Coordinates of C-alpha atoms and ligand atoms in Angstrom, one line a residue:
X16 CA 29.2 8.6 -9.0
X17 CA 28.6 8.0 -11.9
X18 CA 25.7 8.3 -14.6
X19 CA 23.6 5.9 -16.6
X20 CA 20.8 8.0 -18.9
X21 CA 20.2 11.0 -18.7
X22 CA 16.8 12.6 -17.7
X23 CA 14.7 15.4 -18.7
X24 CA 16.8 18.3 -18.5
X25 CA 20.2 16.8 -18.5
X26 CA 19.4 15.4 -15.3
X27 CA 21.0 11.5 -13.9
X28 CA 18.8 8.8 -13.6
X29 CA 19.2 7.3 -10.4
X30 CA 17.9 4.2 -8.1
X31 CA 18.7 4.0 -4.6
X32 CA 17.9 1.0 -2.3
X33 CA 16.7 1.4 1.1
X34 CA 17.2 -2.0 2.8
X35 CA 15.5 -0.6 6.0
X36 CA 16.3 -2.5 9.1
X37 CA 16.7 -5.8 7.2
X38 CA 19.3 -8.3 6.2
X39 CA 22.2 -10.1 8.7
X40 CA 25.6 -9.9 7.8
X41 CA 26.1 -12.4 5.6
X42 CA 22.9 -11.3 3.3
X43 CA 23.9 -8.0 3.2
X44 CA 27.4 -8.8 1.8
X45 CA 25.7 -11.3 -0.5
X46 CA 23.2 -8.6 -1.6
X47 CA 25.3 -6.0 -2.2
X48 CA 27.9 -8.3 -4.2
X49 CA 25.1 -9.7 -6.1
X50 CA 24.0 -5.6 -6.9
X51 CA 27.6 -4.4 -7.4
X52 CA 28.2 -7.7 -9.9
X53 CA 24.6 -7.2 -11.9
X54 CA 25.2 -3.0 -12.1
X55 CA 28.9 -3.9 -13.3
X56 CA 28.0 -4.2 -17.1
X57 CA 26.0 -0.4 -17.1
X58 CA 29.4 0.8 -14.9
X59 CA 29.9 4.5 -16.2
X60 CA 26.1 5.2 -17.3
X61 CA 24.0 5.1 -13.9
X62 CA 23.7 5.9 -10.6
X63 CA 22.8 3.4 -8.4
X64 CA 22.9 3.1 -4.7
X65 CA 22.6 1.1 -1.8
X66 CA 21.5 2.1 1.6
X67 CA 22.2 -0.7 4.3
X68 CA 21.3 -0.5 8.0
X69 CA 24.7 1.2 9.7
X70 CA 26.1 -2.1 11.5
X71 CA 27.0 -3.4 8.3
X72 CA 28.1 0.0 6.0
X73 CA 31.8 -1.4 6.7
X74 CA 30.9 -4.8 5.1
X75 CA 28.9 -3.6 2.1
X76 CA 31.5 -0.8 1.5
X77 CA 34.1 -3.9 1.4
X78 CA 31.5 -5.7 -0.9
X79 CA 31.0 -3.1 -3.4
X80 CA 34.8 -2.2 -3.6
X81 CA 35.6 -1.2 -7.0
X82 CA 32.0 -1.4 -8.3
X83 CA 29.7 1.8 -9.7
X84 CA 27.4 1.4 -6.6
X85 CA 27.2 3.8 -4.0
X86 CA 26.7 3.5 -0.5
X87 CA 24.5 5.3 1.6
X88 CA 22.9 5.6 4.9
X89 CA 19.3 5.5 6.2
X90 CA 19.7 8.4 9.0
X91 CA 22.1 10.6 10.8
X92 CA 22.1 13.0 13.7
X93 CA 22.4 16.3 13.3
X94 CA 26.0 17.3 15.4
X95 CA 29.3 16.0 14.6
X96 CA 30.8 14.7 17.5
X97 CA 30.2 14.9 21.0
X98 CA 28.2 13.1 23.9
X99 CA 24.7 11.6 22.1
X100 CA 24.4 7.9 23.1
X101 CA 23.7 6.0 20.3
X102 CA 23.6 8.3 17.8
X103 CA 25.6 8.3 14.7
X104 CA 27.7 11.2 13.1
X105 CA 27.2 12.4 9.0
X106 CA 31.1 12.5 9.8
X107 CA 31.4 8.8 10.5
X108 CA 28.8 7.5 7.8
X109 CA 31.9 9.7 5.4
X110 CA 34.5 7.9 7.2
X111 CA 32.9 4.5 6.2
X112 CA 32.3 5.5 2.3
X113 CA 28.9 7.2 2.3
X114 CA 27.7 9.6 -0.3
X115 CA 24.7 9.8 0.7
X116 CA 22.5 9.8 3.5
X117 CA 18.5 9.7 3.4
X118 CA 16.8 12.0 6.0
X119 CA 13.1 12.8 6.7
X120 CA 11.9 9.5 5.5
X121 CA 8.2 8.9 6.5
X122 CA 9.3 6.2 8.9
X123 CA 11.1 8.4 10.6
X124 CA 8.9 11.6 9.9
X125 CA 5.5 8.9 11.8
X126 CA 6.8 6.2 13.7
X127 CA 10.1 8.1 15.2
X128 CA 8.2 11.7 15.9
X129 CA 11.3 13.7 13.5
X130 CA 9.9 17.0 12.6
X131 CA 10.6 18.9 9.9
X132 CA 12.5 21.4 12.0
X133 CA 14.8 18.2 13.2
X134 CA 15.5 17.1 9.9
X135 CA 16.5 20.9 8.5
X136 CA 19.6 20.4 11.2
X137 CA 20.6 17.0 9.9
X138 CA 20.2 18.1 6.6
X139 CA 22.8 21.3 7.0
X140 CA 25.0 19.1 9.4
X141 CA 25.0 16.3 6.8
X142 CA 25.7 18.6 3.9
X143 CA 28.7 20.1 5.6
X144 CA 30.6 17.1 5.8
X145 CA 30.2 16.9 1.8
X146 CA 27.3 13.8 1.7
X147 CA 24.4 14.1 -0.6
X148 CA 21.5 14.2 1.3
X149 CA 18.0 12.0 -0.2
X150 CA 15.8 14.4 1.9
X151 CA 11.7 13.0 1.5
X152 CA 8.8 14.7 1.5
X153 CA 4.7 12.7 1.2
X154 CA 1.5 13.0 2.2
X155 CA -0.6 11.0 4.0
X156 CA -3.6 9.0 2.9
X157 CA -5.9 11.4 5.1
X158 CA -3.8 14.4 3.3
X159 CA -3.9 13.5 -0.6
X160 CA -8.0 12.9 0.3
X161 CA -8.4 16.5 1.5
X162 CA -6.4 17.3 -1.9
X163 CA -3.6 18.9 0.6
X164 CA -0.4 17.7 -1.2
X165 CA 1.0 20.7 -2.3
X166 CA 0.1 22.3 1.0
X167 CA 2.1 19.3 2.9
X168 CA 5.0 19.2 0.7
X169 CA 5.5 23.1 0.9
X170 CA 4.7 22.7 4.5
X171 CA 8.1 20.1 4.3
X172 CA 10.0 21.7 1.8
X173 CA 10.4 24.9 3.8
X174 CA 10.7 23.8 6.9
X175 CA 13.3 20.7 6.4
X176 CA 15.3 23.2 4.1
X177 CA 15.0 26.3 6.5
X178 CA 19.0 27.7 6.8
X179 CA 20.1 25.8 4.3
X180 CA 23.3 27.6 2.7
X181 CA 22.3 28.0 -0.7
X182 CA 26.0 26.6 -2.3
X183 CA 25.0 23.3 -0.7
X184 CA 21.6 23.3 -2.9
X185 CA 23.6 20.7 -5.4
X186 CA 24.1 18.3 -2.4
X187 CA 20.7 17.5 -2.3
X188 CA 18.5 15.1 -4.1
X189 CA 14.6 14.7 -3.4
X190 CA 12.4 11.8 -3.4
X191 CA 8.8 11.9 -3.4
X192 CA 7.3 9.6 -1.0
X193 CA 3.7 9.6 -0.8
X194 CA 3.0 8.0 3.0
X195 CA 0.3 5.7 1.4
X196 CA 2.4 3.8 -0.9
X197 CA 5.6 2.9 1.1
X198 CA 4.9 -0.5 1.9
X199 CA 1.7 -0.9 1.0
X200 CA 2.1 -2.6 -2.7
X201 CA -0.4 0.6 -3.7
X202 CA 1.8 3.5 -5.7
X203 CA 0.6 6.7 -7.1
X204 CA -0.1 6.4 -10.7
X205 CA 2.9 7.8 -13.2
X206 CA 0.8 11.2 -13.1
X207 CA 0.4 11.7 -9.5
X208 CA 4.1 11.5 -9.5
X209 CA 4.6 13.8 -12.1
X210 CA 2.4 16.1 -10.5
X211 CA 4.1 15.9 -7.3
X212 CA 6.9 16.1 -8.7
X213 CA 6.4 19.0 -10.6
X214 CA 5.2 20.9 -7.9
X215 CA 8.5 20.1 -5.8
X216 CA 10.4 21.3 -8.5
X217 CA 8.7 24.6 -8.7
X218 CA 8.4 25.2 -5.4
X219 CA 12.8 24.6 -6.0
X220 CA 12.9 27.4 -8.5
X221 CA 11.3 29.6 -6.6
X222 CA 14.0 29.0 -3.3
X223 CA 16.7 28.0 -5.4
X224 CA 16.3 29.4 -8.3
X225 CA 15.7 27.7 -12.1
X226 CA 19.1 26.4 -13.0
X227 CA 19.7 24.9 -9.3
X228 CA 15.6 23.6 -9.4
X229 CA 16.1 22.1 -13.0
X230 CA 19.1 20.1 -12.2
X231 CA 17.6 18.8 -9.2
X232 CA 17.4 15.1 -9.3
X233 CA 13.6 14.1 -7.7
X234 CA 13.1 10.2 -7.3
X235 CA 9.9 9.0 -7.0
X236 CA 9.3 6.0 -3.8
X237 CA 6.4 3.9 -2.7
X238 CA 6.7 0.6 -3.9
X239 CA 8.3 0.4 -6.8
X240 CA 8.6 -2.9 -8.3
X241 CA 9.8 -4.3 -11.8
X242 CA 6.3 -4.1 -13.5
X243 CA 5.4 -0.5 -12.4
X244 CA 9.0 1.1 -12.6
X245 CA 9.0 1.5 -16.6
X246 CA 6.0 3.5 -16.6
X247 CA 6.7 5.9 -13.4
X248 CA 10.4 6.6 -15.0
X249 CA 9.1 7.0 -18.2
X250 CA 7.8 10.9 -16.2
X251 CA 9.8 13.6 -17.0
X252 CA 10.0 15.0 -13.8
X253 CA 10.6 11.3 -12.4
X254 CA 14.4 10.9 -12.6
X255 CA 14.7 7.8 -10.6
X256 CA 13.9 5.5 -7.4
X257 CA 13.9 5.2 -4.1
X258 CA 13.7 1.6 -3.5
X259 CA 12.2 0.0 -0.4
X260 CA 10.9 -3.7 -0.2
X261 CA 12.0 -4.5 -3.8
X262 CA 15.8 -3.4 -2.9
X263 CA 16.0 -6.4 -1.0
X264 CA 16.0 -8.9 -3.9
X265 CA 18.8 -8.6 -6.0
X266 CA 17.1 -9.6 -9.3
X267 CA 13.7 -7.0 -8.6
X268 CA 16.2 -4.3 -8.2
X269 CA 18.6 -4.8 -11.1
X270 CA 15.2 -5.3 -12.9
X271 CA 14.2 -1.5 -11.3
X272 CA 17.8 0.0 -12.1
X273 CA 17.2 -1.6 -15.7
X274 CA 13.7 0.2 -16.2
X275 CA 15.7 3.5 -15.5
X276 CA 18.0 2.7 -18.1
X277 CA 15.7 2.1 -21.1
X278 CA 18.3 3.0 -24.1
X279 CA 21.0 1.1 -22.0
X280 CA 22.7 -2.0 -24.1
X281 CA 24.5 -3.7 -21.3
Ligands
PEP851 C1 11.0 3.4 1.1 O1 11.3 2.8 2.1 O2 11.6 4.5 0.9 C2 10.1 2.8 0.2 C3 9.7 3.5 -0.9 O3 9.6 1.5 0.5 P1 8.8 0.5 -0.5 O4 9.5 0.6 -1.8 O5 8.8 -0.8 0.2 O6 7.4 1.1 -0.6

């Protein structure tokens, strides 16, 4: 992968899209050839990638062939092979050109019943097959009112990380994901982010220690859009997106993966 800007610390921006369970075939190809084909001009400076529902990872890897955008998945189960209906191997999503793979997304976390102590097993099974993991922690609406952040993503943080071999600590990346803004057109301010963000990376040094917690990339997600993204990546501890709703239109999310880029002269 490569690397665009560089964030506070040394650390990569990066944007990743999460086109959820949208797009057919033919817009997915179209989307991804229209992302690989507007990132082609930053090529070598940024790390952008795209995370498409798994029927059509084989047709966006095709599409972005040869282009500086990654692929990624939105999910993964948590053994490598054997008899699970339905259920999809970190070892396959490799096979078909992943790098990364998103797990404990809110969705998932609220709508699906995952628990934290579900998503630490995908996380080490995921990591052992050599993907980067976008592992997300948020709060609820309910949680950030009762000023429990902190205590919800520590609450995350050590149970979706519990057994995690400490050499596969560079693996992961982090995105914050407050539960109130994904979706909702409302985001947390560039200051709630960098709080949040802070705190995650703290409560990384203190696991991980301070040279693994400072090169940790922390994305910031909860809809992100091209008038809001300047400001929230302008954070330190911000060092990219995760991109939901405005992944889905080729022109908001070069505009997005532009806003991370602001010394960039394409
Ligand atoms: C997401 O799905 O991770 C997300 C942040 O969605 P949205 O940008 O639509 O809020």
């Amino acid at each position: 992968m490569s690397t665009i800007h560089s964030a506070a610390g040394g650390r990569k921006k990066l944007v990743a899209g999460n086109w959820k369970m949208f797009t057919t075939p033919q817009s997915a190809a179209e989307l991804a050839r229209a992302v690989a084909h507007g990132v082609a001009g930053t090529a070598g400076r940024g790390g952008v990638l795209v995370c498409p529902p798994f029927p059509f990872l084989g047709l966006v890897a095709a599409a972005l062939e040869r282009s500086p955008v990654a692929l990624g998945a939105q999910n993964c189960f948590h053994e490598l092979e054997g008899a699970f209906t339905g259920e999809v191997s970190p070892r396959m999503l490799r096979d078909m050109g992943c790098d990364y793979v998103i797990l404990g997304h809110s969705e998932r976390r609220h709508k699906l019943g995952e628990t934290d102590e579900l998503i630490s097993r995908k996380v080490r099974c995921a990591v052992e097959v050599g993907l980067r993991v976008i592992l997300c922690f948020g709060e609820t609406l309910p949680e950030r009112e009762a000023n429990k952040t902190e205590q919800v993503l520590d609450r995350q943080f050590s149970g979706s990380l519990a057994g995690l071999p400490p050499d596969k600590v560079p693996q992961l990346v982090f995105a914050y994901e407050p539960v109130w803004a994904i979706g909702t057109g409302r985001h947390a301010t560039p200051e709630q982010a960098e709080q949040a963000h802070a705190f995650l990376r703290r409560r990384a040094a203190a696991a991980f220690g301070d040279v693994a917690a400072r090169a940790l990339t922390i994305l910031y997600g909860g809809s992100v859009n091209p008038g809001n993204a300047a400001s929230l990546f302008a954070e330190p501890e911000v060092d990219g997106g995760l991109i939901g709703g405005a992944s889905l239109k080729a022109n908001d999310f070069l505009d997005i993966v532009k806003a991370a880029l602001p010394t960039s002269t394409p």
